[in-house]
Short mmCIF file of C-alpha atoms and ligand atoms in Angstrom, two decimals:
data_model
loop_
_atom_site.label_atom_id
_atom_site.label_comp_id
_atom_site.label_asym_id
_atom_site.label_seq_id
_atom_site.Cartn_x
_atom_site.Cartn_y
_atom_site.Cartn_z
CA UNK C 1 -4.67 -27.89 -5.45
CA UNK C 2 -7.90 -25.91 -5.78
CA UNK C 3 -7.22 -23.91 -2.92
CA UNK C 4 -3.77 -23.10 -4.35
CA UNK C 5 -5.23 -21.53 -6.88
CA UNK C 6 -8.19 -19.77 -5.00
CA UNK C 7 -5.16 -18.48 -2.52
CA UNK C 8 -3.02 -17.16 -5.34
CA UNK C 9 -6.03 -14.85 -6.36
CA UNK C 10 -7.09 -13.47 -3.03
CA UNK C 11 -5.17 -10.60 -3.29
CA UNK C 12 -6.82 -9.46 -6.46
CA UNK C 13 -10.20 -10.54 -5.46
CA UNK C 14 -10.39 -7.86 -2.18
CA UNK C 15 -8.55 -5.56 -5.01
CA UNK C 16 -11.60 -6.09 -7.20
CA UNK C 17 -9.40 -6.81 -10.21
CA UNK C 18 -10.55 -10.34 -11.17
CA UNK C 19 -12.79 -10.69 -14.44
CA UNK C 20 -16.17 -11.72 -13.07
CA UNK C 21 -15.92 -15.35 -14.05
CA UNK C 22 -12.90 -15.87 -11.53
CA UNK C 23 -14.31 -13.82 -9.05
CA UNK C 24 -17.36 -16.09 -8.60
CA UNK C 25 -15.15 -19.01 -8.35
CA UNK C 26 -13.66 -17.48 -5.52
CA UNK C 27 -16.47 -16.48 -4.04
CA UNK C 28 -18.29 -19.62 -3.79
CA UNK C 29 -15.38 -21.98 -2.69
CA UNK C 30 -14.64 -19.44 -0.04
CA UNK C 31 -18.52 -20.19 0.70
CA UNK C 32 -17.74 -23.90 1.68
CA UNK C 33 -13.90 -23.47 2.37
CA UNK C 34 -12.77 -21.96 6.09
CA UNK C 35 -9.17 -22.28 5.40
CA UNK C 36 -9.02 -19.84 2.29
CA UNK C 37 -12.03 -17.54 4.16
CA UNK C 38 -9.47 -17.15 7.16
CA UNK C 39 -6.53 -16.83 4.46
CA UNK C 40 -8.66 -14.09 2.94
CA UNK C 41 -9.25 -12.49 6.34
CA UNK C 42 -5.30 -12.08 7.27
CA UNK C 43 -5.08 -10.30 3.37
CA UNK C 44 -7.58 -7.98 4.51
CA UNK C 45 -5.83 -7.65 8.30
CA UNK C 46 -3.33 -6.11 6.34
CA UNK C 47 -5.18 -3.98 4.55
CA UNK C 48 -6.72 -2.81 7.97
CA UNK C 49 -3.84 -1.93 9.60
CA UNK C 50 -2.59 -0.13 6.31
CA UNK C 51 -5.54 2.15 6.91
CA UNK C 52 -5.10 2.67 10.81
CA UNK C 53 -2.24 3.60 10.53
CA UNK C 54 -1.20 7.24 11.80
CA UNK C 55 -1.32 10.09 9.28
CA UNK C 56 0.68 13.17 9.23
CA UNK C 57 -0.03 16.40 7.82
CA UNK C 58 1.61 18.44 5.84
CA UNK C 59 3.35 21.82 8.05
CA UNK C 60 1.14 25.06 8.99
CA UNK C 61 3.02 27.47 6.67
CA UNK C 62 3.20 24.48 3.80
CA UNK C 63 1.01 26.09 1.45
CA UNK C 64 1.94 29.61 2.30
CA UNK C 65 5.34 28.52 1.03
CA UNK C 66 4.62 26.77 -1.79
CA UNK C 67 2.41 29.53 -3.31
CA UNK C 68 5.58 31.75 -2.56
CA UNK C 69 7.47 29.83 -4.36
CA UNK C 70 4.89 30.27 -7.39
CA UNK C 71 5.12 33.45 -7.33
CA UNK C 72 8.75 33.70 -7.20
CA UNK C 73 8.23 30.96 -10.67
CA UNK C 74 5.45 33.05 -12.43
CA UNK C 75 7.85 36.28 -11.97
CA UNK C 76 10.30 35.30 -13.88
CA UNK C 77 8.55 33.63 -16.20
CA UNK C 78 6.81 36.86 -16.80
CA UNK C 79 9.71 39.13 -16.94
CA UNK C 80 10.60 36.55 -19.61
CA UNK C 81 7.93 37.30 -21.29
CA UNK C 82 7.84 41.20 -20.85
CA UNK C 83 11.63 40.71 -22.45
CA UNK C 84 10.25 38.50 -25.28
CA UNK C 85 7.33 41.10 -25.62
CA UNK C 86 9.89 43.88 -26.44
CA UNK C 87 12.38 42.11 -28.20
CA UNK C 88 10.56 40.01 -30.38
CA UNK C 89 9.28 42.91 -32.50
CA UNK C 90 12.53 44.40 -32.64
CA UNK C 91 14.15 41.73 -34.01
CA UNK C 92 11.52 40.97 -36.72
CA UNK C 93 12.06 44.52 -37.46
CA UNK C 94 15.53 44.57 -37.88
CA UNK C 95 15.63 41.16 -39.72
CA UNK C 96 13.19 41.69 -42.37
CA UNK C 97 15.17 45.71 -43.01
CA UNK C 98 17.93 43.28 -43.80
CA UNK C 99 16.02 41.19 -45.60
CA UNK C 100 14.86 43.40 -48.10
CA UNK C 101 18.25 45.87 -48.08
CA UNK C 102 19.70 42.28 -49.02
CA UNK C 103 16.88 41.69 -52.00
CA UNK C 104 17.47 45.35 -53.18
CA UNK C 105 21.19 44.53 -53.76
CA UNK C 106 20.46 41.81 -56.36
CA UNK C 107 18.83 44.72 -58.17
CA UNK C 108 22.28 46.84 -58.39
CA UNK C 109 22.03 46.29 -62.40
CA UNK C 110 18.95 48.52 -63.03
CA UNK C 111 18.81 52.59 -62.49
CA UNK C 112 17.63 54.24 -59.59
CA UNK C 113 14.63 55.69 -61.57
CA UNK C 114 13.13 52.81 -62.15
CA UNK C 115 12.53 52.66 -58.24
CA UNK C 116 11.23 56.36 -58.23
CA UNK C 117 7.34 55.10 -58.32
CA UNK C 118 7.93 54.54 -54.71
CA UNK C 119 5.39 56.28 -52.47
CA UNK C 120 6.29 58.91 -50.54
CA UNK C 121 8.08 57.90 -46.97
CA UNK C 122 7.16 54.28 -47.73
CA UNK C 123 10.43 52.63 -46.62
CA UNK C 124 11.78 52.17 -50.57
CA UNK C 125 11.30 56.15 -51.09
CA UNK C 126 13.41 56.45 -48.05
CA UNK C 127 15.83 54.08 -48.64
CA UNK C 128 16.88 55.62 -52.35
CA UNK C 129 17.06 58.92 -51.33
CA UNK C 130 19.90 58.19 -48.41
CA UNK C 131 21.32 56.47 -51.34
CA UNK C 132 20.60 59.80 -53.84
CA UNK C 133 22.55 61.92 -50.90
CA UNK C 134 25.84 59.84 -50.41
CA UNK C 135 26.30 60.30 -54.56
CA UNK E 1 -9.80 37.04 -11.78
CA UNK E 2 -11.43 33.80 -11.45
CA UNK E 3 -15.37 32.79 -10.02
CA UNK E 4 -14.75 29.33 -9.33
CA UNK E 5 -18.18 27.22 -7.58
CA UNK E 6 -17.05 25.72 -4.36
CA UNK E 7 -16.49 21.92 -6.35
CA UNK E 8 -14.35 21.47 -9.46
CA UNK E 9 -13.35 18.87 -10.90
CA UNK E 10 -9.23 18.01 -10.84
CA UNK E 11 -9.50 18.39 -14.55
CA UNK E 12 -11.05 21.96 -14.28
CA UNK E 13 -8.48 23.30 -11.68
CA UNK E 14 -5.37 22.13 -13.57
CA UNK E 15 -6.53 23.80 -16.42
CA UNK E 16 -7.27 26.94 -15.22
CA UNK E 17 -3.54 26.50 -13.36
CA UNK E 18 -2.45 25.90 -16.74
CA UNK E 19 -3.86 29.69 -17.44
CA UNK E 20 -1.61 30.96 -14.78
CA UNK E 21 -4.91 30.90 -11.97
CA UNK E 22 -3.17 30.54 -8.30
CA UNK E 23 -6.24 30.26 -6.33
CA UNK E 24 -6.63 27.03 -9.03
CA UNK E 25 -3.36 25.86 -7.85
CA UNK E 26 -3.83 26.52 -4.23
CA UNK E 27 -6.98 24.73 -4.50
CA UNK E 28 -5.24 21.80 -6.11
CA UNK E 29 -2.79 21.30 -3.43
CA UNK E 30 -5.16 21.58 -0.69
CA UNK E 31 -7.01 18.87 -1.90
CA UNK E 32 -3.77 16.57 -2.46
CA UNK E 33 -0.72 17.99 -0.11
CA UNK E 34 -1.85 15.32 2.59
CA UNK E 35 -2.48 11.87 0.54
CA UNK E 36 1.00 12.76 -1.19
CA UNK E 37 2.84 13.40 1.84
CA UNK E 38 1.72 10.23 3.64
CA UNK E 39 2.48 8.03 0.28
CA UNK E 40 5.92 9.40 -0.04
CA UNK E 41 6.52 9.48 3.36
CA UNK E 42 5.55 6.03 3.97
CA UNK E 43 7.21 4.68 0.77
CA UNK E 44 11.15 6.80 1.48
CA UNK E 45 10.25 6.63 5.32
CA UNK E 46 11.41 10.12 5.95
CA UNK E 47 9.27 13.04 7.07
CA UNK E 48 11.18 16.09 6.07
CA UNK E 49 12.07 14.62 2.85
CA UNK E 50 8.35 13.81 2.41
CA UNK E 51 8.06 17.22 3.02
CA UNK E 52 10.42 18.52 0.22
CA UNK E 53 9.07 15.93 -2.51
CA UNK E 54 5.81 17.05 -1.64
CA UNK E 55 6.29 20.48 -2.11
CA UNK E 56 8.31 19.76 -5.52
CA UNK E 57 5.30 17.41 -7.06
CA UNK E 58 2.96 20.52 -6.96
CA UNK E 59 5.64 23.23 -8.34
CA UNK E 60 6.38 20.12 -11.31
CA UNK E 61 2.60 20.50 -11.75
CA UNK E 62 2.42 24.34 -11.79
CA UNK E 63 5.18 24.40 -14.55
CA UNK E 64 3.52 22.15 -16.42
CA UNK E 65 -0.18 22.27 -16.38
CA UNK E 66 -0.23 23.92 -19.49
CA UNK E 67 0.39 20.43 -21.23
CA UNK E 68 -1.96 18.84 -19.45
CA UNK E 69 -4.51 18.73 -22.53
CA UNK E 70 -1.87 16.29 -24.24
CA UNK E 71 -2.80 13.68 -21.55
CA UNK E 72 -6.35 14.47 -20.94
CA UNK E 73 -7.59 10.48 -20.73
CA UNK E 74 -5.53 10.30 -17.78
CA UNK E 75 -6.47 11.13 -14.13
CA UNK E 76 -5.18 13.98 -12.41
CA UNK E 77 -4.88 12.52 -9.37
CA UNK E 78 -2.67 9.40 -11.46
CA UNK E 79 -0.57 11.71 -12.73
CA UNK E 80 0.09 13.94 -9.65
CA UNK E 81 0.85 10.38 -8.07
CA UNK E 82 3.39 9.39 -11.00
CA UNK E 83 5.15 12.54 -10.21
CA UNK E 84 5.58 11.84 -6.72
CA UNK E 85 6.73 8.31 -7.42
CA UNK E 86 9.53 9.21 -9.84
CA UNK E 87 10.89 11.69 -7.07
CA UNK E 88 10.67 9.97 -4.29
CA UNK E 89 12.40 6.73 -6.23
CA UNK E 90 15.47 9.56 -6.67
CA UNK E 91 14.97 10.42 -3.37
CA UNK E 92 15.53 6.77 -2.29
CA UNK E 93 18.46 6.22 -4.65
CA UNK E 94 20.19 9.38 -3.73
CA UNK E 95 19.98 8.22 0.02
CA UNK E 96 21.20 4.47 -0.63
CA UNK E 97 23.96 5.94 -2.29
CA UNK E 98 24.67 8.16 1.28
CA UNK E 99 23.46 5.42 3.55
CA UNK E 100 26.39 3.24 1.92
CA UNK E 101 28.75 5.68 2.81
CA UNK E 102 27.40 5.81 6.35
CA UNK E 103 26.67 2.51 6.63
CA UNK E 104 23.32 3.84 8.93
CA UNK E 105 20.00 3.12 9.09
CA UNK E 106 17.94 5.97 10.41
CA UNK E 107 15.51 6.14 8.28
CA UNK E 108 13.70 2.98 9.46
CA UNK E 109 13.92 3.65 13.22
CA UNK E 110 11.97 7.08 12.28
CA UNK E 111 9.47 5.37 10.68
CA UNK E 112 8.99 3.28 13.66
CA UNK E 113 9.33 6.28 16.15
CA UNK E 114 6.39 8.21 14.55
CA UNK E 115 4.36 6.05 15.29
CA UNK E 116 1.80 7.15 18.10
CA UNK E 117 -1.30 7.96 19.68
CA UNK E 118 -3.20 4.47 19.30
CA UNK E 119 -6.26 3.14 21.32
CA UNK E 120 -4.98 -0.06 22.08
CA UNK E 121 -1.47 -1.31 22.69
CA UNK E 122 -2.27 -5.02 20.56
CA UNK E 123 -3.58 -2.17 17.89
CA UNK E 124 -0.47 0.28 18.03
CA UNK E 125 1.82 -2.60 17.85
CA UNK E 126 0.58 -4.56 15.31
CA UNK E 127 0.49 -1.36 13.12
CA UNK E 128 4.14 -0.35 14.44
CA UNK E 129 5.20 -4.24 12.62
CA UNK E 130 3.07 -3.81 9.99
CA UNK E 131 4.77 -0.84 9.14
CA UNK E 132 7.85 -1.80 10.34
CA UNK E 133 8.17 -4.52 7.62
CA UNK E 134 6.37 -2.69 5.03
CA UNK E 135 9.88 -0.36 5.01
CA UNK E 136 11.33 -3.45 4.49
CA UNK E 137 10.19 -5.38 1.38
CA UNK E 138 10.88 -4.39 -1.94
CA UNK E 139 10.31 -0.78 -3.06
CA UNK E 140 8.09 -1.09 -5.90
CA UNK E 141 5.66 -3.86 -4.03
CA UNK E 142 5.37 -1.06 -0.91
CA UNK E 143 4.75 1.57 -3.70
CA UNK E 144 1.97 -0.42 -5.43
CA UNK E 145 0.34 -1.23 -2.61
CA UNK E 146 0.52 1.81 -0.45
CA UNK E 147 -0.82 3.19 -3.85
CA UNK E 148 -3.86 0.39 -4.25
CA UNK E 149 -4.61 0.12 -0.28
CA UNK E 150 -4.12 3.60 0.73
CA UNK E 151 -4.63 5.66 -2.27
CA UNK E 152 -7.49 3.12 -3.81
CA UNK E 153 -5.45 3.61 -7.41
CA UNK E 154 -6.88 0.63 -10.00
CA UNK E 155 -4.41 -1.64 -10.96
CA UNK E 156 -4.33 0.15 -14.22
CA UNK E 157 -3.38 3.50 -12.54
CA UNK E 158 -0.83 2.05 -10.34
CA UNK E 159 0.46 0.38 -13.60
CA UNK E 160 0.62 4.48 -15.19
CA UNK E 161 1.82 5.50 -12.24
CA UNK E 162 4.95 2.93 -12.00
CA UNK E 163 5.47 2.30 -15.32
CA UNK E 164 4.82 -1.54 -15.66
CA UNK E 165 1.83 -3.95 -16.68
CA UNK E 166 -0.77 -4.37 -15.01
CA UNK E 167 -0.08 -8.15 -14.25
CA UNK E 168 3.26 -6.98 -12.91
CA UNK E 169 1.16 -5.06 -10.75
CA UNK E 170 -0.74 -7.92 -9.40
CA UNK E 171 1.94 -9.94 -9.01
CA UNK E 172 3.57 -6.96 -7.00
CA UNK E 173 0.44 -6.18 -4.55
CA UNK E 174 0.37 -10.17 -3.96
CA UNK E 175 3.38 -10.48 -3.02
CA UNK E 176 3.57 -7.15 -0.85
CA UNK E 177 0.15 -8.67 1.25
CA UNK E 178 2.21 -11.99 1.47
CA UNK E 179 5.09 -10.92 3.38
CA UNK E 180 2.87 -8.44 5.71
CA UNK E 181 0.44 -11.14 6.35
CA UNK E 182 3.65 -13.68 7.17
CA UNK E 183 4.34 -10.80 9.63
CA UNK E 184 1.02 -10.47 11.02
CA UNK E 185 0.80 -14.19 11.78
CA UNK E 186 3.88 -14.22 13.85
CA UNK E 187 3.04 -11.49 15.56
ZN1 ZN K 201 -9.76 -23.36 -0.07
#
């Protein structure tokens, strides 16, 4: 029965993944017990062969390729950005014109001379005399 | 562009990939394009797709390195791992999905066909069985312990890396080493 339980934690014990307690209780029954030691020794035959087993590498050109294939990636992404770069002001432009031709309009009650403080070619000054021509 | 000293850490190169640094990211995959392809290729058993998922985990990486701050308490080399896992399980459900229409097994005679260039006969086929039957048990025990064994992940990684506890873990890695073992006593 004890060796049941020794058995069932042989594979964590090579793993070192017992909590110290357990792990000296396996180590000393495997100290006095030769049928979990060579139980122990199979688990780590396996392990053995795991490791001896052949290893491949990865192709000659694999690297050459892959960092092509960045490049290819960090082009695009940066002509996304050079597109951002240009657009993005534009459209903050454009939208915050709007923005205030739109908040001008709630002011169509009051005269156009009580705009005329605006300075001169500040976007207001501008803005009232296209107005001041089309009258 | 970059003055890198001739060590840094896994941390330190996928940041400065995150900054758009390629020698960073060539660095990187020079340091993990062979340990990935021999997991993957030992867990999906197929060398060119190896090849493919392999290449894919480090362009996953070079899109998004940037984030990597987000999961800073984690290891690079976990989460490079975690990547390749998640493709190669797609890889391995795409081709069970064509295998059934083929009804074919080629991917496990490869796997057995690689093998080659051993000192001893008893040696090359005891490792040819081994890994013979390791194609053949249950996908997430070879994972976890082709990730423990030949990767030395803790149990705690492997659990990152696949997703589960770490007693599920255990349990998995036990049960991987029993049926190899049952193998290596026959043979
Ligand atoms: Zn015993």
């Amino acid at each position: 029965m004890k060796c049941r339980n020794i058995r069932e934690n042989l594979s964590a014990y090579i793993d070192e993944e017992l909590y110290p307690d357990q792990s000296e209780n396996v180590t000393q029954h495997l100290l006095h017990c030769p049928e979990c030691s060579s139980a122990l020794e199979v688990l780590q035959k396996v392990d053995t062969v795991l490791n001896n087993a052949p290893l491949y590498s990865v192709p000659a050109k694999f690297s050459e390729k892959l960092m092509h294939e960045i490049d290819i990636t960090s082009s695009s992404t940066e002509n996304l950005n050079i597109i951002n770069l240009i657009f993005a002001p534009i459209k903050k432009f454009i939208l915050n014109f709007f923005t205030l031709i739109e908040s001008l309009k709630s002011f169509k009650t009051a005269t156009l001379d009580e705009f005329s403080d605006f300075p001169p070619c500040s976007m207001g000054y501008i803005y009232f005399n296209l107005i001041d021509q089309r009258k | 562009m970059n003055n890198f000293s001739s060590v840094n850490s896994d941390v330190e190169l996928i940041k400065a990939i995150g900054n758009g640094d390629h020698k960073a990211f060539e660095r990187l995959a020079d340091r993990y394009k062979n340990a990935l392809l021999n997991f993957v290729y030992r867990y999906i058993g197929d060398m060119s797709a190896a090849q493919e998922v392999t290449q894919e985990v480090f362009l996953r990486i070079y899109k998004a390195a940037y984030k990597f701050k987000e999961i800073e308490n984690a290891k690079v080399s976990t989460w490079l791992f975690k990547i390749a896992y998640n493709l190669s399980m797609n890889e391995l459900k795409r081709r069970k999905r064509y295998l059934r229409l083929l009804n074919d097994h080629a991917g496990e005679k490869e796997m057995v066909d690689r093998t080659q260039a051993f000192e001893s006969i008893e040696n090359r086929e005891l490792i040819e069985a081994v890994m013979s039957e390791l194609s053949l048990i249950p996908e997430n025990q070879r994972a976890a312990l082709l990730l423990r064994v030949n990767q030395e992940l803790s149990y705690r990684e492997i659990s990152e890396v696949l997703n589960i506890s770490v007693s599920s873990v255990e349990m998995l890695i036990f049960r991987a080493r029993r049926h190899l073992k049952q193998h290596i006593n026959r043979g």
